[in-house]
Coordinates of N, CA and C in Angstrom, one line a residue:
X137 N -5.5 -6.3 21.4 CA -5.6 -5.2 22.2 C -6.9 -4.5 22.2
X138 N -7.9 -4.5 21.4 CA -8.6 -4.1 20.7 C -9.7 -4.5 21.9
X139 N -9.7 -5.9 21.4 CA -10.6 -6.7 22.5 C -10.4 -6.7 24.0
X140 N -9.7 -6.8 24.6 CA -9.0 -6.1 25.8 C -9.8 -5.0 26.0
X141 N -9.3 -3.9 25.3 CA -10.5 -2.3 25.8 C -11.5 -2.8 25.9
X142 N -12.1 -3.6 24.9 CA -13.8 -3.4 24.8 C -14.0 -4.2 25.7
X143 N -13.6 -5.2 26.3 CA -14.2 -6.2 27.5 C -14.2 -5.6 29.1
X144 N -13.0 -4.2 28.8 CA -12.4 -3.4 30.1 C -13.6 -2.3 29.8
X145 N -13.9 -1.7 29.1 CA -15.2 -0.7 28.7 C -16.7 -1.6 29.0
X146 N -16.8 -2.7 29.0 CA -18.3 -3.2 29.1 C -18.1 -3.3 30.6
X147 N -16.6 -4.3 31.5 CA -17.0 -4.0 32.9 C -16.9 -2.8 33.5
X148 N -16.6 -1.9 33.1 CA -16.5 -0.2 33.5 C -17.8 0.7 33.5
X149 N -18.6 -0.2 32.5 CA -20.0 0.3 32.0 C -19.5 1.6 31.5
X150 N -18.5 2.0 30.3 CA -18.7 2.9 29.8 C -19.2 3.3 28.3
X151 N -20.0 3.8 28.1 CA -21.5 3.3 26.9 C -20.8 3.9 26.1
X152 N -20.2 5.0 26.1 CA -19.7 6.1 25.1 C -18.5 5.6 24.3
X153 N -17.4 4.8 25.3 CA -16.3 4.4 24.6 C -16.4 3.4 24.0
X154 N -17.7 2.5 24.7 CA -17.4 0.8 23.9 C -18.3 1.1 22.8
X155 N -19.0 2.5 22.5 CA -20.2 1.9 21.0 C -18.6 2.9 20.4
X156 N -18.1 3.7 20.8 CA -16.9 4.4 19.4 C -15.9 3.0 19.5
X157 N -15.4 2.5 20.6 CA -14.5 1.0 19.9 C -15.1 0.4 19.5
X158 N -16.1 -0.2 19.2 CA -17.1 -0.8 18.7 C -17.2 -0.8 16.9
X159 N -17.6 0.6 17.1 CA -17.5 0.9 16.2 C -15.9 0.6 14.9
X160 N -14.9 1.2 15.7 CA -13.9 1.6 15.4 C -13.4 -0.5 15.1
X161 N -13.8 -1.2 15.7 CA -13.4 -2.4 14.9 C -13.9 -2.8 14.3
X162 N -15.5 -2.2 13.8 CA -16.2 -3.0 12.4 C -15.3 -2.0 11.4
X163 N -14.7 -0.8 11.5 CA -13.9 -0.4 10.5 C -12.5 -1.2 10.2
X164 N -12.5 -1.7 11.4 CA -10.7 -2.4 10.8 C -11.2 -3.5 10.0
X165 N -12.6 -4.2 10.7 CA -12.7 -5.5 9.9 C -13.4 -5.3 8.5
X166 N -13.8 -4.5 8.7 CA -14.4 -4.2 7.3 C -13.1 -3.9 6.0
X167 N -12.3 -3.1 6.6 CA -10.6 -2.8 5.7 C -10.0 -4.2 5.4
X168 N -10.2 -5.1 6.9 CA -8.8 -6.7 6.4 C -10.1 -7.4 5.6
X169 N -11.1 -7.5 5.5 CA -12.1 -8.5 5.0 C -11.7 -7.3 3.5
X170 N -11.8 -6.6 3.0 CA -12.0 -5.8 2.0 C -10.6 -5.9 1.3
X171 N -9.9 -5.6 1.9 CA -8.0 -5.9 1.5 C -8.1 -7.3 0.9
X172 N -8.5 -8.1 2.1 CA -8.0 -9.5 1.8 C -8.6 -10.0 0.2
X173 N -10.0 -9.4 0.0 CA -10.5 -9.7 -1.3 C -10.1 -9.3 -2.1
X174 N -10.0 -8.0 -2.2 CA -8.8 -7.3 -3.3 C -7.8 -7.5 -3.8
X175 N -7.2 -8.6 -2.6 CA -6.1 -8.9 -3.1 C -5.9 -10.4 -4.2
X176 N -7.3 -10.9 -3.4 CA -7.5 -11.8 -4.2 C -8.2 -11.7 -5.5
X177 N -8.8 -10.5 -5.6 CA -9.6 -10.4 -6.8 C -8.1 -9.7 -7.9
X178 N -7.2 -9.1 -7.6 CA -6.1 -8.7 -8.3 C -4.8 -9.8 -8.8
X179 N -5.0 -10.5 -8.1 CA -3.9 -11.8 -8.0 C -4.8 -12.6 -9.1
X180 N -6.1 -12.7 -9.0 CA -6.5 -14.0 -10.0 C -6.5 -13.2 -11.7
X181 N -7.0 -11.5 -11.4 CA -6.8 -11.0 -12.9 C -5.6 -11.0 -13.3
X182 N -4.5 -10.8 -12.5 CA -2.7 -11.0 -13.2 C -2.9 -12.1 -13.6
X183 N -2.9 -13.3 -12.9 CA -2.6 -14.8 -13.3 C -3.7 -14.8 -14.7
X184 N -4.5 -14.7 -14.7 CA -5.5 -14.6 -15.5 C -5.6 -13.6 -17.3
X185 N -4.6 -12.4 -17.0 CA -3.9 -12.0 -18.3 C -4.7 -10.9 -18.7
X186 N -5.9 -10.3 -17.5 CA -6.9 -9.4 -17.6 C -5.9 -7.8 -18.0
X187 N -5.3 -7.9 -17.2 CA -4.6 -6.5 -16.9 C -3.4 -6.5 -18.6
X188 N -3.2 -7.7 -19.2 CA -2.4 -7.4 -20.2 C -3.7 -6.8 -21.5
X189 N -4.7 -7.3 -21.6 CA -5.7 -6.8 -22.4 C -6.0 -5.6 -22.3
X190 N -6.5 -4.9 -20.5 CA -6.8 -3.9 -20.3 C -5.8 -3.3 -19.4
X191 N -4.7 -2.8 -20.4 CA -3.7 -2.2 -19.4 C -4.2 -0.6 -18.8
X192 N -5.3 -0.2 -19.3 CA -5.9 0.7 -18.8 C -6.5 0.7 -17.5
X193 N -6.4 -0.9 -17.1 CA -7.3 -0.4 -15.4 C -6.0 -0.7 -14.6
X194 N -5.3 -1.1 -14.9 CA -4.0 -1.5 -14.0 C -3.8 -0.5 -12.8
X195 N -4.6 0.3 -13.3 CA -4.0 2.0 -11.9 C -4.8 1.5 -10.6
X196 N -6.1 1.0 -11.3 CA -7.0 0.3 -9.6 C -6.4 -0.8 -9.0
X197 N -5.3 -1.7 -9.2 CA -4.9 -2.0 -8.4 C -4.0 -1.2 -7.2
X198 N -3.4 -0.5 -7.5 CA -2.3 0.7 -6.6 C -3.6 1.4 -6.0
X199 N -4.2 2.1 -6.9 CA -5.4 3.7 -5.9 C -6.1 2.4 -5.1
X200 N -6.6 1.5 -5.1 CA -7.5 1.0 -4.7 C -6.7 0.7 -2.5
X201 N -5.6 0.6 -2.7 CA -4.9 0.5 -1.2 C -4.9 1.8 -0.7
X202 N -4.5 2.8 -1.6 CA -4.7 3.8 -1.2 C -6.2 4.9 -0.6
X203 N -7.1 4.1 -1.4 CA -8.5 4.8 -1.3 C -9.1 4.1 0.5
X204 N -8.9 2.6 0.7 CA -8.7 2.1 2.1 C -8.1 2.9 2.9
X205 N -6.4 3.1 3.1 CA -6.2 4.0 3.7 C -6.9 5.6 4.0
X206 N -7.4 6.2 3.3 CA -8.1 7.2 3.4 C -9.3 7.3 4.0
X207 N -9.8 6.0 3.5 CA -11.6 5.9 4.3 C -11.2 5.3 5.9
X208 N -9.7 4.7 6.2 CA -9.6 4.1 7.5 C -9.3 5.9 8.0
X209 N -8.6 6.3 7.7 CA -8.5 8.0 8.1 C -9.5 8.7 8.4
X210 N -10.2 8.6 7.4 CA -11.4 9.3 7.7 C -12.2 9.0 8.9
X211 N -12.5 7.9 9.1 CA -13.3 7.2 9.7 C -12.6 7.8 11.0
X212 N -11.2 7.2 11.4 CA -10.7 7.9 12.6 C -11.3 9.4 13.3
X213 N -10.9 10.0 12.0 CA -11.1 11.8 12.5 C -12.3 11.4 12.7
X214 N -13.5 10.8 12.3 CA -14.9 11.0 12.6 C -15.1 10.8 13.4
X215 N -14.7 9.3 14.1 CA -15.2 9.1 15.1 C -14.4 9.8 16.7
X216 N -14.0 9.9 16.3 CA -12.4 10.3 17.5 C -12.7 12.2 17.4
X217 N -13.9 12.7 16.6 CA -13.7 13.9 16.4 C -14.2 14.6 17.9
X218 N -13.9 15.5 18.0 CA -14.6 16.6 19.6 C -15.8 16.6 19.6

């Protein structure tokens, strides 16, 4: 859908909307490219027996989805702001 607008905004010639979608999809890809590592970098420390040694960082895997959600929020209000 994403791609849709911005190809409807470049024949429209609207400068304003396609650099904020523009923008607004290096944020999602930046979040799935970032997720997707995370997840991989968390999946190989379980299998791997990191998190039984240091049961003290166990919390970054949970805050770490949550800190994405917040920067994708943010980013929203920013860009989308008046």
């Amino acid at each position: 859908a994403i791609v849709t607008t911005i190809s409807y905004l470049e024949k429209k010639g609207e400068a304003v909307k396609l650099t904020l979608f523009r923008r607004f999809r290096a944020v999602l890809m930046f979040s799935v490219v970032f997720s997707f590592a995370w997840s991989i970098y968390s999946m190989a420390a379980s299998v791997d027996g990191y998190y039984e040694q240091h049961w003290q960082a166990q919390w970054s895997i949970n805050a770490v989805w949550e800190v994405i959600y917040v920067i994708i929020l943010i980013s929203i209000a920013f860009l989308w702001m008046p």
